[in-house]
Short mmCIF file of C-alpha atoms and ligand atoms in Angstrom, two decimals:
data_model
loop_
_atom_site.label_atom_id
_atom_site.label_comp_id
_atom_site.label_asym_id
_atom_site.label_seq_id
_atom_site.Cartn_x
_atom_site.Cartn_y
_atom_site.Cartn_z
CA MET A 23 -17.74 2.85 16.45
CA GLU A 24 -21.01 4.01 17.97
CA ILE A 25 -23.44 1.20 18.72
CA ILE A 26 -27.09 2.22 18.86
CA ILE A 27 -29.60 -0.38 20.03
CA LEU A 28 -33.23 0.41 19.33
CA PRO A 29 -36.34 -1.59 20.18
CA ASP A 30 -37.00 -2.80 16.64
CA ALA A 31 -36.00 -2.54 12.99
CA GLU A 32 -38.63 0.15 12.43
CA ALA A 33 -37.11 2.48 15.01
CA ALA A 34 -33.55 1.74 13.84
CA SER A 35 -34.50 2.42 10.21
CA ALA A 36 -36.21 5.69 11.16
CA THR A 37 -33.04 6.77 12.99
CA ALA A 38 -30.90 5.80 9.98
CA ALA A 39 -33.24 7.75 7.68
CA ARG A 40 -32.86 10.86 9.89
CA LEU A 41 -29.08 10.57 9.61
CA VAL A 42 -29.22 10.20 5.82
CA ALA A 43 -31.68 13.10 5.56
CA ARG A 44 -29.42 15.29 7.68
CA GLN A 45 -26.49 14.47 5.36
CA VAL A 46 -28.56 15.38 2.27
CA LEU A 47 -29.80 18.62 3.85
CA GLU A 48 -26.31 19.66 4.93
CA LYS A 49 -24.75 18.80 1.56
CA PRO A 50 -27.41 18.54 -1.17
CA ASP A 51 -24.82 17.30 -3.71
CA CYS A 52 -23.47 14.63 -1.37
CA VAL A 53 -22.45 11.15 -2.48
CA LEU A 54 -24.35 8.24 -0.90
CA GLY A 55 -23.10 4.65 -0.85
CA LEU A 56 -26.09 2.30 -1.05
CA ALA A 57 -26.73 -1.29 -0.01
CA THR A 58 -29.41 -3.78 -1.03
CA GLY A 59 -30.94 -6.82 0.67
CA SER A 60 -33.72 -7.06 3.24
CA THR A 61 -32.08 -4.82 5.84
CA PRO A 62 -32.25 -1.36 4.20
CA ARG A 63 -35.76 -1.76 2.77
CA ARG A 64 -37.47 0.15 5.61
CA LEU A 65 -34.80 2.84 5.46
CA TYR A 66 -35.47 3.40 1.75
CA ALA A 67 -39.23 3.43 2.37
CA GLU A 68 -38.76 6.09 5.06
CA LEU A 69 -36.51 8.18 2.78
CA ALA A 70 -39.16 7.91 0.05
CA ARG A 71 -41.77 9.12 2.58
CA LEU A 72 -39.55 12.04 3.56
CA HIS A 73 -39.23 12.90 -0.13
CA ARG A 74 -42.99 12.65 -0.69
CA GLU A 75 -44.25 14.35 2.44
CA ASP A 76 -41.40 16.59 3.61
CA HIS A 77 -39.90 17.46 0.19
CA LEU A 78 -36.49 15.97 0.98
CA SER A 79 -34.77 16.25 -2.40
CA PHE A 80 -32.13 13.94 -3.82
CA ALA A 81 -31.95 15.94 -7.07
CA GLN A 82 -28.28 16.78 -6.66
CA VAL A 83 -27.21 13.59 -4.85
CA SER A 84 -24.97 10.97 -6.50
CA SER A 85 -25.12 7.32 -5.46
CA PHE A 86 -22.87 4.30 -5.72
CA ASN A 87 -24.16 0.84 -4.89
CA LEU A 88 -21.97 -1.66 -3.15
CA ASP A 89 -22.46 -4.63 -5.39
CA GLU A 90 -24.18 -6.57 -8.16
CA TYR A 91 -24.35 -10.22 -9.22
CA VAL A 92 -22.13 -11.21 -12.14
CA GLY A 93 -24.20 -12.52 -15.04
CA LEU A 94 -27.50 -10.90 -14.05
CA HIS A 95 -28.94 -8.41 -16.48
CA ALA A 96 -30.24 -5.15 -14.97
CA GLU A 97 -33.83 -6.30 -15.66
CA HIS A 98 -33.43 -9.66 -13.88
CA PRO A 99 -35.93 -9.74 -10.97
CA ALA A 100 -33.15 -10.55 -8.46
CA SER A 101 -30.62 -8.02 -9.79
CA TYR A 102 -29.64 -5.17 -7.53
CA HIS A 103 -30.47 -2.77 -10.38
CA ARG A 104 -34.08 -3.96 -10.08
CA PHE A 105 -33.96 -3.88 -6.29
CA MET A 106 -32.80 -0.26 -6.26
CA ALA A 107 -35.42 0.82 -8.80
CA GLU A 108 -38.25 -0.86 -6.91
CA ASN A 109 -37.20 0.08 -3.39
CA PHE A 110 -35.71 3.55 -3.82
CA PHE A 111 -34.98 5.14 -7.21
CA ASP A 112 -38.56 4.92 -8.54
CA HIS A 113 -39.77 6.83 -5.47
CA VAL A 114 -37.30 9.74 -5.27
CA ASP A 115 -35.84 12.39 -7.57
CA LEU A 116 -32.24 11.08 -7.70
CA ALA A 117 -31.11 11.77 -11.29
CA PRO A 118 -30.60 8.59 -13.36
CA GLU A 119 -27.21 9.83 -14.60
CA ARG A 120 -25.94 10.10 -11.03
CA ARG A 121 -26.98 6.56 -9.96
CA HIS A 122 -24.15 4.05 -10.16
CA ILE A 123 -24.41 0.29 -9.72
CA PRO A 124 -21.72 -2.17 -10.83
CA ASP A 125 -22.62 -3.79 -14.14
CA GLY A 126 -22.93 -7.54 -13.68
CA MET A 127 -22.83 -7.97 -17.46
CA ALA A 128 -19.60 -6.01 -17.99
CA ALA A 129 -17.48 -7.62 -20.71
CA ASP A 130 -14.20 -6.61 -19.06
CA ILE A 131 -14.78 -6.93 -15.33
CA PRO A 132 -11.35 -5.73 -14.08
CA GLN A 133 -11.61 -2.62 -16.26
CA HIS A 134 -15.20 -1.99 -15.17
CA CYS A 135 -14.15 -2.28 -11.50
CA ALA A 136 -11.22 0.12 -11.98
CA GLU A 137 -13.58 2.61 -13.67
CA TYR A 138 -16.07 2.27 -10.81
CA GLU A 139 -13.35 3.28 -8.35
CA THR A 140 -12.36 6.20 -10.62
CA ARG A 141 -15.98 7.37 -10.78
CA ILE A 142 -16.26 7.35 -6.97
CA VAL A 143 -13.12 9.50 -6.70
CA ALA A 144 -14.32 11.83 -9.50
CA ALA A 145 -17.62 12.32 -7.63
CA GLY A 146 -15.62 13.49 -4.60
CA GLY A 147 -15.68 10.27 -2.58
CA ILE A 148 -18.56 8.73 -0.65
CA ASP A 149 -19.90 10.93 2.16
CA LEU A 150 -22.20 8.39 3.75
CA GLN A 151 -22.17 4.63 3.18
CA ILE A 152 -25.15 2.46 4.10
CA LEU A 153 -24.17 -1.12 4.93
CA GLY A 154 -25.87 -4.37 5.87
CA LEU A 155 -24.06 -7.30 7.47
CA GLY A 156 -23.89 -10.89 6.23
CA THR A 157 -24.55 -13.72 8.67
CA ASP A 158 -20.91 -14.63 7.97
CA GLY A 159 -19.78 -11.08 8.79
CA HIS A 160 -19.43 -9.88 5.18
CA LEU A 161 -19.63 -6.19 4.27
CA GLY A 162 -20.71 -5.56 0.70
CA PHE A 163 -19.83 -8.97 -0.68
CA ASN A 164 -16.41 -8.98 0.92
CA GLU A 165 -16.58 -12.49 2.26
CA PRO A 166 -14.39 -13.73 5.14
CA GLY A 167 -10.76 -13.67 4.08
CA SER A 168 -11.16 -10.58 1.87
CA SER A 169 -8.17 -8.30 1.80
CA LEU A 170 -8.65 -5.45 4.26
CA ALA A 171 -7.25 -3.11 1.58
CA SER A 172 -9.36 -4.46 -1.30
CA ARG A 173 -11.02 -2.25 -3.90
CA THR A 174 -13.92 -2.94 -6.28
CA ARG A 175 -13.41 -6.35 -7.85
CA ILE A 176 -14.98 -9.73 -8.54
CA LYS A 177 -15.59 -11.99 -5.53
CA THR A 178 -16.86 -15.53 -5.09
CA LEU A 179 -19.80 -15.93 -2.70
CA THR A 180 -19.56 -18.40 0.17
CA PRO A 181 -22.09 -21.28 0.25
CA GLN A 182 -23.62 -19.59 3.33
CA THR A 183 -24.26 -16.32 1.47
CA ARG A 184 -25.69 -18.16 -1.56
CA SER A 185 -28.02 -20.03 0.75
CA ASP A 186 -28.95 -16.83 2.67
CA ASN A 187 -29.78 -15.05 -0.60
CA ALA A 188 -31.65 -17.95 -2.21
CA ARG A 189 -34.91 -16.36 -1.01
CA PHE A 190 -34.57 -13.73 -3.75
CA PHE A 191 -34.30 -16.40 -6.50
CA SER A 192 -36.52 -19.25 -7.70
CA SER A 193 -34.03 -21.74 -6.25
CA GLU A 194 -30.61 -21.79 -4.60
CA THR A 195 -29.01 -23.17 -7.78
CA ASP A 196 -30.00 -19.93 -9.54
CA VAL A 197 -27.94 -17.76 -7.16
CA PRO A 198 -24.82 -16.63 -9.04
CA HIS A 199 -21.46 -17.69 -7.63
CA HIS A 200 -19.77 -14.39 -8.47
CA VAL A 201 -20.40 -10.76 -7.69
CA ILE A 202 -18.77 -7.39 -8.27
CA THR A 203 -18.34 -5.62 -4.95
CA MET A 204 -16.72 -2.50 -3.63
CA GLY A 205 -13.72 -3.57 -1.56
CA LEU A 206 -13.11 -3.16 2.14
CA GLY A 207 -10.58 -0.45 1.27
CA THR A 208 -13.31 1.33 -0.73
CA ILE A 209 -15.68 1.14 2.25
CA MET A 210 -12.99 2.35 4.66
CA ALA A 211 -12.37 5.40 2.44
CA THR A 212 -15.96 6.62 2.95
CA ARG A 213 -16.47 9.54 5.35
CA MET A 214 -19.20 7.93 7.39
CA CYS A 215 -20.65 4.42 7.63
CA LEU A 216 -24.09 3.40 8.83
CA LEU A 217 -24.18 -0.34 9.42
CA LEU A 218 -27.66 -1.76 9.95
CA ALA A 219 -28.34 -5.25 11.27
CA PHE A 220 -31.66 -6.73 12.34
CA GLY A 221 -32.85 -10.06 13.68
CA LYS A 222 -31.33 -12.92 15.63
CA THR A 223 -29.56 -14.44 12.61
CA LYS A 224 -27.21 -11.43 12.69
CA ALA A 225 -26.47 -11.49 16.45
CA ARG A 226 -23.23 -13.45 16.24
CA ALA A 227 -21.80 -11.50 13.27
CA VAL A 228 -22.72 -8.26 15.08
CA ALA A 229 -20.94 -9.30 18.28
CA GLN A 230 -17.87 -10.46 16.34
CA SER A 231 -17.80 -7.26 14.27
CA CYS A 232 -18.28 -4.85 17.17
CA GLU A 233 -16.50 -6.56 20.04
CA GLY A 234 -14.26 -9.22 18.52
CA PRO A 235 -10.73 -8.85 17.20
CA VAL A 236 -10.28 -7.02 13.91
CA THR A 237 -9.72 -9.78 11.40
CA ALA A 238 -10.21 -10.53 7.72
CA SER A 239 -12.18 -13.57 8.92
CA VAL A 240 -14.94 -11.16 10.02
CA PRO A 241 -14.93 -8.31 7.49
CA GLY A 242 -17.43 -6.29 9.57
CA SER A 243 -14.82 -6.00 12.33
CA LEU A 244 -12.75 -3.69 10.12
CA LEU A 245 -15.28 -0.94 10.89
CA GLN A 246 -13.66 -0.72 14.34
CA PHE A 247 -10.94 1.20 12.47
CA HIS A 248 -13.36 3.51 10.64
CA PRO A 249 -13.20 7.05 12.01
CA ARG A 250 -16.98 7.51 11.85
CA ALA A 251 -19.04 4.33 11.93
CA LYS A 252 -22.47 3.97 13.51
CA VAL A 253 -24.05 0.56 14.03
CA LEU A 254 -27.85 0.56 14.24
CA LEU A 255 -29.33 -2.60 15.72
CA ASP A 256 -32.63 -4.00 16.86
CA GLU A 257 -32.73 -5.89 20.16
CA GLU A 258 -32.40 -9.31 18.50
CA ALA A 259 -29.28 -8.38 16.56
CA ALA A 260 -27.79 -6.91 19.74
CA ALA A 261 -28.46 -10.06 21.78
CA GLU A 262 -24.85 -11.35 21.87
CA LEU A 263 -23.14 -8.04 22.67
CA THR A 264 -21.27 -8.12 25.98
CA HIS A 265 -21.52 -4.37 26.58
CA ALA A 266 -25.08 -3.83 25.35
CA ASP A 267 -26.18 -2.10 28.57
CA TYR A 268 -23.32 0.35 28.34
CA TYR A 269 -24.14 1.21 24.69
CA ARG A 270 -27.80 1.78 25.66
CA TRP A 271 -26.79 4.01 28.56
CA VAL A 272 -24.45 6.07 26.39
CA TYR A 273 -27.08 6.58 23.69
CA ASN A 274 -29.90 7.37 26.11
CA ASN A 275 -27.76 9.93 27.92
CA LYS A 276 -26.38 11.75 24.92
CA PRO A 277 -27.10 15.46 24.89
CA ALA A 278 -30.05 16.08 22.54
CA TRP A 279 -27.88 18.10 20.12
CA GLN A 280 -25.54 15.15 19.71
CA LYS A 281 -28.17 12.49 18.96
CA ASP A 282 -28.34 13.02 15.21
CA GLN A 283 -24.61 13.74 14.80
C1 F6R B 9 -26.02 -5.91 -0.21
C2 F6R B 9 -24.80 -6.22 0.52
C3 F6R B 9 -24.77 -7.30 1.54
C4 F6R B 9 -25.99 -7.31 2.46
C5 F6R B 9 -25.90 -8.46 3.44
C6 F6R B 9 -27.11 -8.53 4.33
O1 F6R B 9 -25.83 -4.84 -1.11
O2 F6R B 9 -23.81 -5.62 0.26
O3 F6R B 9 -23.62 -7.14 2.33
O4 F6R B 9 -26.07 -6.10 3.13
O5 F6R B 9 -25.76 -9.66 2.74
O6 F6R B 9 -28.22 -8.87 3.55
P1 F6R B 9 -29.70 -8.80 4.14
O7 F6R B 9 -29.95 -7.36 4.43
O8 F6R B 9 -30.56 -9.31 3.03
O9 F6R B 9 -29.70 -9.63 5.37
#
């Protein structure tokens, strides 16, 4: 796990965008795992800028989103289908037939989840997975207690997550209780993870994920076992890390060639 602390969310998102761009340039038909929520918005905006101004092309890229709310139609304003269209897909050339997001309206959810896993494998597996972190330590919507080996399936949101996400809905009662989410096993099978976390509300979950024991009670901590995970933080999210000065020193003294690796 490489922990990179940058002055603010803007700088961390720009660094994340460089890493995604490098992946796309190195392997134009790569498979990206995508997240939603407030955290990756700046990253998507920067990728859209790179597409617009620097001709970064996603034409051969495939994408798989982490999750979707059960019971929300793709056109619902708070659905992750809508989020992805508004924040990323409408601004880049990623082919519609290669964009995958779990279907919250699927009639047979277990079958849909099994097919989602099959599609990821058929695409060659996820090369780079973008992740946010819940205030309760969730990854995707793998809430505390999720099986460390889990695959795409239905999950029940914690009251904390429903309250955190109420800002995207007219009221908290409108937040669905259930979601379809890639599992922790699905996330661990990706070749590289970029976990982004910004703001003081994430500081505790960040410290527990990066420096605490690996436990199903803090799903983010499982990334300590991932062979290639980078954690990009702003100063506020890094506030409770014990070894923050060491991580800063390591990053600031990396050879230039290694910085974007
Ligand atoms: C979203 C997702 C979630 C969010 C997390 C943080 O696709 O999988 O794990 O990344 O809830 O959300 P924000 O970024 O809104 O704080």
